[in-house]
GROMACS .gro file of C-alpha atoms in nm:
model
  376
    1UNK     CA    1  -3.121   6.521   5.028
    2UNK     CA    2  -3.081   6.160   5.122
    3UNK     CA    3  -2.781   6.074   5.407
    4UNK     CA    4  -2.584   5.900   5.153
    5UNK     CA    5  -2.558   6.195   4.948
    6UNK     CA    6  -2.490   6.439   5.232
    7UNK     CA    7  -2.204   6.231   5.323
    8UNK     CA    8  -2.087   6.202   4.974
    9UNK     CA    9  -2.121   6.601   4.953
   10UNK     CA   10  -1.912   6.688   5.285
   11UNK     CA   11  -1.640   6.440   5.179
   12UNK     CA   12  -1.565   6.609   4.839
   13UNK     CA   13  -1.582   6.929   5.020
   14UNK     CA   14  -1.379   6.805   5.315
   15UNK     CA   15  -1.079   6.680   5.042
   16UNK     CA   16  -1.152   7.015   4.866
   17UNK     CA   17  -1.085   7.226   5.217
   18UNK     CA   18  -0.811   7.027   5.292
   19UNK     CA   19  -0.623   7.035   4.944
   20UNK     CA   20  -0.642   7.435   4.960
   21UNK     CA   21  -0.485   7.413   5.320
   22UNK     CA   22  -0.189   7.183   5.182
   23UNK     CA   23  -0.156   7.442   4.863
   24UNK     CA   24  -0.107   7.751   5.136
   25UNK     CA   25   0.078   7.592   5.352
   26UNK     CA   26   0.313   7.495   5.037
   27UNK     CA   27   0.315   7.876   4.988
   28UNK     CA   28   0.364   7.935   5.317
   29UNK     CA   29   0.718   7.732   5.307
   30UNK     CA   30   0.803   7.881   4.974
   31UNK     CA   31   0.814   8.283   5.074
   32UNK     CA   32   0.943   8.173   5.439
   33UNK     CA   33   1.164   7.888   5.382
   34UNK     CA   34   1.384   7.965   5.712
   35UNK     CA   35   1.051   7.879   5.948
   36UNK     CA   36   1.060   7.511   5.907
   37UNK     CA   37   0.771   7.411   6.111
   38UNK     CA   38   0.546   7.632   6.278
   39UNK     CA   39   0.534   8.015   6.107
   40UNK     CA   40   0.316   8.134   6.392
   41UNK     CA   41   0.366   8.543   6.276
   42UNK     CA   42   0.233   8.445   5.886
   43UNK     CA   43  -0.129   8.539   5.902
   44UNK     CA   44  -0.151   8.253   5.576
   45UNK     CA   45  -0.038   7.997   5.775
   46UNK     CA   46  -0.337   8.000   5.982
   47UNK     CA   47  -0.542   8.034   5.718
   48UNK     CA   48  -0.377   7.715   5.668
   49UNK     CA   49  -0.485   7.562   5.963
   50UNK     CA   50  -0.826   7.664   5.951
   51UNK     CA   51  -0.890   7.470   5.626
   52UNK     CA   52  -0.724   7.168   5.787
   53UNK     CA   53  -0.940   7.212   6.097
   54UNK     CA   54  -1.249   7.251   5.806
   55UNK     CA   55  -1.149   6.919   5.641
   56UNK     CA   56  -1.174   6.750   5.917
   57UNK     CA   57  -1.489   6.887   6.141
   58UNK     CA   58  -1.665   6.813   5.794
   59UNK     CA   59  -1.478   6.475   5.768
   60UNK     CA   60  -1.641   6.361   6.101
   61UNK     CA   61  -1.962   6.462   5.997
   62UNK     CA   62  -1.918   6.343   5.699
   63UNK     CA   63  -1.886   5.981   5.873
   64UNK     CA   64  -2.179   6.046   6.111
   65UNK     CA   65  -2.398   6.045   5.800
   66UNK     CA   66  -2.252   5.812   5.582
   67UNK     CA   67  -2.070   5.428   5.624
   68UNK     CA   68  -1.658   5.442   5.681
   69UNK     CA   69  -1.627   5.240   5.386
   70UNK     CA   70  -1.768   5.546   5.112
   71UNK     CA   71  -1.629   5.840   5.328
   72UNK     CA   72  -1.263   5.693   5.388
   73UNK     CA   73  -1.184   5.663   5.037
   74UNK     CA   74  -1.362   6.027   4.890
   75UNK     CA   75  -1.078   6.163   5.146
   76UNK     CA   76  -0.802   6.019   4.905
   77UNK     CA   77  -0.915   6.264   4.650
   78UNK     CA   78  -0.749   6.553   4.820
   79UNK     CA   79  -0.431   6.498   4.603
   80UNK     CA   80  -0.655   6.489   4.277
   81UNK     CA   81  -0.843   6.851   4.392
   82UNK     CA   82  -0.504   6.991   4.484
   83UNK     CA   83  -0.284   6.945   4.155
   84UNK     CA   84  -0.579   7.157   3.973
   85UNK     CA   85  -0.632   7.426   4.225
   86UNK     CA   86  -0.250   7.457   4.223
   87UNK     CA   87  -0.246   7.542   3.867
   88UNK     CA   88  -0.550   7.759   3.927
   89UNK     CA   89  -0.482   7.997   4.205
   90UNK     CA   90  -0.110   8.019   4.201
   91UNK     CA   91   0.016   7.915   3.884
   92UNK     CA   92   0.178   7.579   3.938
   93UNK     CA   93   0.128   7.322   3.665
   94UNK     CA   94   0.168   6.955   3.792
   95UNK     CA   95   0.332   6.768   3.439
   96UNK     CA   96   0.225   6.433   3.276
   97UNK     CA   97   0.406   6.207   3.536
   98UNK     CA   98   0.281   6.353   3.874
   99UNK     CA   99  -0.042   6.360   3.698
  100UNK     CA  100  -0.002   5.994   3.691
  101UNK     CA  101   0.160   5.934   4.004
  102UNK     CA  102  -0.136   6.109   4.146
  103UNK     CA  103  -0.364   5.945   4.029
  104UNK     CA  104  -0.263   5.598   4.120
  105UNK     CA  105  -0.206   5.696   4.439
  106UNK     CA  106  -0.567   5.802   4.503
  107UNK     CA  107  -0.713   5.494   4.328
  108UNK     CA  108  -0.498   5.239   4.474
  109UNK     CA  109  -0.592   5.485   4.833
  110UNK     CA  110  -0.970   5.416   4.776
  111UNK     CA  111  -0.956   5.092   4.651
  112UNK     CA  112  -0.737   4.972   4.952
  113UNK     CA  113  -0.998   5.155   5.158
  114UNK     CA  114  -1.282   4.998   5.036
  115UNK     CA  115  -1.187   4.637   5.122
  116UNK     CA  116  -1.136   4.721   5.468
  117UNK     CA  117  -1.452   4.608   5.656
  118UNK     CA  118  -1.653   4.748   5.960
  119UNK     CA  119  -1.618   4.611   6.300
  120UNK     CA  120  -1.790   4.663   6.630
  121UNK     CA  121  -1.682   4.909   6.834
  122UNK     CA  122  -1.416   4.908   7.070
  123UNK     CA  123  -1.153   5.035   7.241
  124UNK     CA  124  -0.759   5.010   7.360
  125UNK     CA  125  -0.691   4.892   7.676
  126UNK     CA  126  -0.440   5.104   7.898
  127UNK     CA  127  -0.126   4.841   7.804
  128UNK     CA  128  -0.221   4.931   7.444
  129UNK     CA  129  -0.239   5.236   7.403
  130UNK     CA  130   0.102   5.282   7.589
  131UNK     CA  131   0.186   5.101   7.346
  132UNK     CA  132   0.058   5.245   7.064
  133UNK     CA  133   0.181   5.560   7.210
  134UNK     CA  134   0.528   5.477   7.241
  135UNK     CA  135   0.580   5.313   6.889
  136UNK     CA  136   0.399   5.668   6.731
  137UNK     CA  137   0.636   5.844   6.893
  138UNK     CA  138   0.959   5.654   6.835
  139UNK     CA  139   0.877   5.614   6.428
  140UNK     CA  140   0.828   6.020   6.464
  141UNK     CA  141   1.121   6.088   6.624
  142UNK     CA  142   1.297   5.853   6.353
  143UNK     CA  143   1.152   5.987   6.090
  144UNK     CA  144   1.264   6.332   6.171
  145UNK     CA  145   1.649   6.228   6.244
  146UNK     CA  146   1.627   6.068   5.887
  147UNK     CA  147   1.489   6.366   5.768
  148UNK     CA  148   1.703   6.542   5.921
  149UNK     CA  149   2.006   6.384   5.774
  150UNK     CA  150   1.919   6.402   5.450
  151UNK     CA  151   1.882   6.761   5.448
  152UNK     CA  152   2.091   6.794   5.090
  153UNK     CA  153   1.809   6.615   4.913
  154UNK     CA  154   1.500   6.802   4.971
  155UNK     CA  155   1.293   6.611   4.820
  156UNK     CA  156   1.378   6.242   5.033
  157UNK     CA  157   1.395   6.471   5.337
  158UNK     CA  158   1.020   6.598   5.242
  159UNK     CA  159   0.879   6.238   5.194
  160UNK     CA  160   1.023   6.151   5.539
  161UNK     CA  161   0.890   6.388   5.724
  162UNK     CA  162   0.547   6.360   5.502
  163UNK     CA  163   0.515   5.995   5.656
  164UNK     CA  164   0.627   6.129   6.012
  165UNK     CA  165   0.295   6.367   5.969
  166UNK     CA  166   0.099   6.097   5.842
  167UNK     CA  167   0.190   5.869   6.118
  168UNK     CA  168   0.089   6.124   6.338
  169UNK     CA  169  -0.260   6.186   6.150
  170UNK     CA  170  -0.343   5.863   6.157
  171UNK     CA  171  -0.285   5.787   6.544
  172UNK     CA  172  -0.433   6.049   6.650
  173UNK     CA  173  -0.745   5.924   6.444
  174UNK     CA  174  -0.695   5.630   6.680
  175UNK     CA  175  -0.695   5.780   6.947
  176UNK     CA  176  -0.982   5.986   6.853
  177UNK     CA  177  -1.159   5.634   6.846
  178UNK     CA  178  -1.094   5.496   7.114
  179UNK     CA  179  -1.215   5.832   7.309
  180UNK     CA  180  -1.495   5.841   7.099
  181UNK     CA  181  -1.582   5.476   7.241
  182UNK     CA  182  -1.506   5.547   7.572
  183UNK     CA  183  -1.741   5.854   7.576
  184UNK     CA  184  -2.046   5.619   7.480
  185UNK     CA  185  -2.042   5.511   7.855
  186UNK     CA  186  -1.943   5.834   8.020
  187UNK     CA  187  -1.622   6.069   8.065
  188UNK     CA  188  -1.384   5.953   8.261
  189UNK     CA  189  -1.006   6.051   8.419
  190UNK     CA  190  -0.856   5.768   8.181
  191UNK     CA  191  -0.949   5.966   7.869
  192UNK     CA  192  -0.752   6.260   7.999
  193UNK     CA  193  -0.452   6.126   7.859
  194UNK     CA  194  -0.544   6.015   7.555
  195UNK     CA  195  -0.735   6.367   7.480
  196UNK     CA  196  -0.377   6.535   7.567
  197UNK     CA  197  -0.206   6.247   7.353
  198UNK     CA  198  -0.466   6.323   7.063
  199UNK     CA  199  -0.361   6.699   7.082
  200UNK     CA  200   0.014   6.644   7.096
  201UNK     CA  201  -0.031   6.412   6.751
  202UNK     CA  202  -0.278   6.621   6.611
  203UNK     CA  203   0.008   6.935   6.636
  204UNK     CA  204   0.305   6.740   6.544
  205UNK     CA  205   0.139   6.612   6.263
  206UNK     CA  206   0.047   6.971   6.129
  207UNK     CA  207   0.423   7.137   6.194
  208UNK     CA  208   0.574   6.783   6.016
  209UNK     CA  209   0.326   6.861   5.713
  210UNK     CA  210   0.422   7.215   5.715
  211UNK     CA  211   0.783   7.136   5.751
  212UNK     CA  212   0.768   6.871   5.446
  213UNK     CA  213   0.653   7.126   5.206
  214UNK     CA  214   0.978   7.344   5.191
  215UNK     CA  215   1.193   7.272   4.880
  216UNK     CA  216   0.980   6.958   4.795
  217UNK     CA  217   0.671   7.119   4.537
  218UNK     CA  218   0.342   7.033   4.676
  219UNK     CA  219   0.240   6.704   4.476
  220UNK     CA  220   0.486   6.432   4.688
  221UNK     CA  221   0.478   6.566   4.993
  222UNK     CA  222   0.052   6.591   5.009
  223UNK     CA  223   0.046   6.262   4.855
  224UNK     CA  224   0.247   6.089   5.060
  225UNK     CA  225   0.067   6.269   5.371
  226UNK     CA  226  -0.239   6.172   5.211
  227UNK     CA  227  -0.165   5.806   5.169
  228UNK     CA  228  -0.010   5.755   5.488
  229UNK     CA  229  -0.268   5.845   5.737
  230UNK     CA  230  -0.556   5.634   5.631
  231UNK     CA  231  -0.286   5.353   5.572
  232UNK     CA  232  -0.192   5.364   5.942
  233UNK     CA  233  -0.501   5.376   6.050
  234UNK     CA  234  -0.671   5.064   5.861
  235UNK     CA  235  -0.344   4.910   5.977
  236UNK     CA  236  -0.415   4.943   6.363
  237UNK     CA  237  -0.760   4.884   6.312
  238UNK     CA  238  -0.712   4.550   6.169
  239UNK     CA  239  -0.457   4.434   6.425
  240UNK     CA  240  -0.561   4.604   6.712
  241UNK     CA  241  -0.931   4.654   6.666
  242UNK     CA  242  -1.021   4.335   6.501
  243UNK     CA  243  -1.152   4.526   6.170
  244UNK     CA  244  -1.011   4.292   5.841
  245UNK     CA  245  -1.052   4.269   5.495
  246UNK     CA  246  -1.387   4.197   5.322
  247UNK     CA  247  -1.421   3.933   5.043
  248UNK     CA  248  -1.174   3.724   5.297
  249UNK     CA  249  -0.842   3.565   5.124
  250UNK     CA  250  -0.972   3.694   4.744
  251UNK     CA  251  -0.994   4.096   4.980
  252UNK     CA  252  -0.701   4.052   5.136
  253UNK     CA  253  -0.515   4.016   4.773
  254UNK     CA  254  -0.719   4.289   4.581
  255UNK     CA  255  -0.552   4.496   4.903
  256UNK     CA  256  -0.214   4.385   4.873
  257UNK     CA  257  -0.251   4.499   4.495
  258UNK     CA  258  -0.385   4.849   4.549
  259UNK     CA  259  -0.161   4.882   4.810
  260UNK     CA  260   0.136   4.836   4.545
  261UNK     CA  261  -0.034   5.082   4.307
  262UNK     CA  262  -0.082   5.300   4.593
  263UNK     CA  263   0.306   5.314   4.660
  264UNK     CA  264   0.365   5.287   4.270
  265UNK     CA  265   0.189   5.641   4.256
  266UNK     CA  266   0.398   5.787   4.532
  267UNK     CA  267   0.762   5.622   4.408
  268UNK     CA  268   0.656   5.792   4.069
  269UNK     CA  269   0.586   6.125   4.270
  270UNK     CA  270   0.897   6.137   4.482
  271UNK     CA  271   1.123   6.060   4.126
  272UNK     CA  272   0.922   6.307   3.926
  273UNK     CA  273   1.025   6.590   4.176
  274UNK     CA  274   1.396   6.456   4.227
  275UNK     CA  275   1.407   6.498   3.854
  276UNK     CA  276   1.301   6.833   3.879
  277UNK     CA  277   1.520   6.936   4.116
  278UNK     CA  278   1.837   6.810   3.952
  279UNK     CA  279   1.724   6.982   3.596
  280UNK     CA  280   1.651   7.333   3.830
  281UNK     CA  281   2.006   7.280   4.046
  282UNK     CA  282   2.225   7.238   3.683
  283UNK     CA  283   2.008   7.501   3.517
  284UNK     CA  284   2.106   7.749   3.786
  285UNK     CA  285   2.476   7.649   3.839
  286UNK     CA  286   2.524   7.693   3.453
  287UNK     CA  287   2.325   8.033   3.483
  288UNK     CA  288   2.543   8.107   3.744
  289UNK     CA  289   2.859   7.974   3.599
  290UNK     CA  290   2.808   8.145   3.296
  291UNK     CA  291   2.879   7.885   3.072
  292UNK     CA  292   2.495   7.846   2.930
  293UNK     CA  293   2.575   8.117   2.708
  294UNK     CA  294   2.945   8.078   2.602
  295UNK     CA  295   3.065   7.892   2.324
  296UNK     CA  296   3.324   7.689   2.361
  297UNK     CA  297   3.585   7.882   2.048
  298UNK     CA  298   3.694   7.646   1.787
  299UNK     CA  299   4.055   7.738   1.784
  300UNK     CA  300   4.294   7.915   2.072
  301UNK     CA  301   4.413   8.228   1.938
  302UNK     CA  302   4.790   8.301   1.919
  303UNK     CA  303   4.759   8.563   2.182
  304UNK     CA  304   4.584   8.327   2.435
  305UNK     CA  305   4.849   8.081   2.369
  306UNK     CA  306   5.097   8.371   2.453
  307UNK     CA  307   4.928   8.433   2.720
  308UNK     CA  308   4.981   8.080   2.866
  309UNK     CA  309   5.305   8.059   2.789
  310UNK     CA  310   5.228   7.822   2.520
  311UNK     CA  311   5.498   7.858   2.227
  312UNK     CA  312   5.626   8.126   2.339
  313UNK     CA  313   6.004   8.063   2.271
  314UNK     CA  314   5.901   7.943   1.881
  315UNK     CA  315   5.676   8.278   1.882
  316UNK     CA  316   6.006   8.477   1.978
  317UNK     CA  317   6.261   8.298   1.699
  318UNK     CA  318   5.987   8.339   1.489
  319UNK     CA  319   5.990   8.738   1.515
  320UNK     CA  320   6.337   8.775   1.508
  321UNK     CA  321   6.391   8.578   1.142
  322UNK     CA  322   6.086   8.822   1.013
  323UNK     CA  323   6.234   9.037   0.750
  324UNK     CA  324   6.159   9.412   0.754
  325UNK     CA  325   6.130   9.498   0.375
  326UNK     CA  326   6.288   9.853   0.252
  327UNK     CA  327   6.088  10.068  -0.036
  328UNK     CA  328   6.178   9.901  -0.384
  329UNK     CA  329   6.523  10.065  -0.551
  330UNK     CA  330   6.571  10.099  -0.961
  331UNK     CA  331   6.823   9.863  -0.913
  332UNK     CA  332   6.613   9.609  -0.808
  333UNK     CA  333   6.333   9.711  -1.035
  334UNK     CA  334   6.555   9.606  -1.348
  335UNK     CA  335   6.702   9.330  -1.169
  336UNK     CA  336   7.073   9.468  -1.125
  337UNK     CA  337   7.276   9.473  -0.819
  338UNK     CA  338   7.256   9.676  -0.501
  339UNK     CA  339   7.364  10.051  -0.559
  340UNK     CA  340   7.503  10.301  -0.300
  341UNK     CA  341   7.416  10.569  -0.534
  342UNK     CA  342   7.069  10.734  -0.358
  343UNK     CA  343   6.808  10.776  -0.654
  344UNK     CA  344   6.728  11.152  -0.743
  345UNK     CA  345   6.481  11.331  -0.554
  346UNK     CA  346   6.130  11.276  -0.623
  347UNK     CA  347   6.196  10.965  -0.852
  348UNK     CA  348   6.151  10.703  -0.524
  349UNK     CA  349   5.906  10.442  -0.609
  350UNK     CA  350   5.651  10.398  -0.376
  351UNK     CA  351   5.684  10.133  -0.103
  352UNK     CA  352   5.489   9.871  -0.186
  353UNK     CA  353   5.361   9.633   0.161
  354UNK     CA  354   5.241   9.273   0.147
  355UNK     CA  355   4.873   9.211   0.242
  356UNK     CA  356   4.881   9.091   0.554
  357UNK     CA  357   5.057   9.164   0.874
  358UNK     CA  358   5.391   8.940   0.893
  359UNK     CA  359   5.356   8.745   0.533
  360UNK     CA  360   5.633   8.735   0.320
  361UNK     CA  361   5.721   9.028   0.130
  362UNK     CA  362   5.757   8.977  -0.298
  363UNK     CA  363   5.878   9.294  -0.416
  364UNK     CA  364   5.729   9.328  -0.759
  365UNK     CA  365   5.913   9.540  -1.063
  366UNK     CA  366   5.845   9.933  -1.085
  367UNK     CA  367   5.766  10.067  -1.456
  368UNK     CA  368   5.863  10.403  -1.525
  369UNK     CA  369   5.626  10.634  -1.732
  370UNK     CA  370   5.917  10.862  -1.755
  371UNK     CA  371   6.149  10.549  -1.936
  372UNK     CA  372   6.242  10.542  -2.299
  373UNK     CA  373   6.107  10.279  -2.465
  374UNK     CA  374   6.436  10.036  -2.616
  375UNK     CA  375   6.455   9.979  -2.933
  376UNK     CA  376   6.627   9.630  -3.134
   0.00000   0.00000   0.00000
């Protein structure tokens, strides 16, 4: 097997390792979603971590054999392994749009990648990476107040802290860099602090990504991670290590552009899931409303309206002008007068009561088998 395709092989299996470490840690913050950032008692959670720590021993390696310019952007597939092996091992289907979102996000990832071109190496003077150090840490600690703020929208807290982890990533690539550069000429007591500076990024980074998973699904937050880290590092390495665009002016647009597609990808992420989450939030307050299953009656019965003291006093006049009616008399069978005379004993006609409770009462004439028919 050639170098080339060595390097090609540990980069898919790099974004592969490191897609099934954001998948359990997005499990991770879904059973235990009151340990925000570092679940040290969940045996999964380091599971977690040692596909992270995978993904990344065989991303180095991974550049050792092969140029930065093929290995940089294979690592932008992670997002397009992990929606898959979501849906395989745990039973979360990604829809049409993150699908999408996804995907532009990873091309416009690789193709921004690509253009960036290879310098010499070098390294950051003391003054810079104070620097460097100090800016990380305030656009951390900024990105965690923010997130921390928006706390009732899970999904905008999630992407915050997402791009606080990347940030983190990403310098402590830097970092990793410059030490890297340093080491060519010998160890020395100035790398001491950036090894402890690489450590302190390197575990911020990981409790941030952890932390971004809960309440957020896995797609926005990885992708966001995912775009963010390579981002911030081409960024620094064009203005601090003197890397730039290949293909000059006509480069520098084509990575303008799939930067845009690149952040087109995540926008359509982070509104996919805030869609989501608004459907799930109504679903459940009607569910737990009880109005999802009630319809709404088409008229309000009389007692209801009694009940609320609707009508009430035109219900009462009502009752007392109802008329009682009193079993049907001979008299006023054959259409003659009231009589005080009682009929004979078992020659009462039978009472005769209107259909329905409280209509009006007709009382209809009585025929007598018993009669003698009249003659002219």
């Amino acid at each position: 097997m050639s170098a080339l395709a060595l390097s090609v092989l540990l980069s898919l299996v790099s974004a592969v390792a490191y897609a099934g470490g954001a998948i359990v840690q997005e499990q991770v913050a879904v059973s235990h979603p009151d340990e925000h950032y570092a679940p040290l008692r969940r045996p999964s959670w380091w599971a977690a971590v040692a596909l992270n720590g995978l993904g990344g021993l065989l991303h180095v390696v991974a550049l050792a054999y092969g140029p930065l310019s093929l290995v940089q952007p294979l690592g932008a597939l992670t997002i397009v392994f992990a929606l898959p092996m979501a849906a395989l091992f745990v039973g979360r289907r990604a829809g049409a749009t993150a699908w999408r979102g996804a995907i532009m996000a990873t091309v416009g990832l690789a193709g921004l990648l690509s253009l960036v071109g290879a310098s010499d190496a070098q390294s950051l003077s003391t003054a810079q990476r104070v620097f460097a150090g100090l800016v990380t840490a305030a656009a951390v600690v900024a990105l965690m107040i923010a997130g921390r703020a928006a706390h009732r929208h899970p999904v905008v807290r999630s992407v915050l802290l997402a791009t606080a982890s990347g940030i983190a990533f990403g310098m402590s690539s830097v970092f990793t860099k410059t030490v890297a550069v340093d080491w060519t000429g010998g160890v020395t007591a100035v790398d001491l602090p950036a090894l402890a500076t690489i450590g302190v990024l390197a575990t911020a980074g990981l409790m941030l990504s952890q932390a971004s998973y809960r309440g957020a699904g896995l797609a926005a937050p990885l992708a966001t991670l995912t775009v963010v880290n390579p981002v911030v590092a081409a960024a620094v390495g064009i203005t601090m290590f003197g890397e730039t665009f290949r293909y000059g002016t006509t480069g520098t647009a084509l990575a303008l552009s799939c930067g845009v597609v690149a952040a087109g990808g995540l926008i359509l992420l982070t509104t996919e899931r805030i869609q989501r989450t608004h459907a799930e939030a109504s679903a459940a307050e009607a569910l737990a409303d009880g109005d999802a299953f009630v319809p709404a009656p088409a008229e309000e019965p009389a007692d209801a309206l009694v009940r609320e003291g609707v009508l009430v006093e035109q219900v009462a006049a009502l009752r007392e002008e109802l008329l009682v009616p009193a079993p049907a008399t001979p008299e006023a069978a054959t259409g003659h007068g009231p009589s005080d005379e009682l009929p004979p004993p078992g020659e009462e006609p039978p009472a005769y009561y209107g259909p329905f409770y409280g209509a009006a009462y007709i009382p209809m004439p009585v025929l007598d088998r018993h009669r003698a028919r009249v003659k002219s």
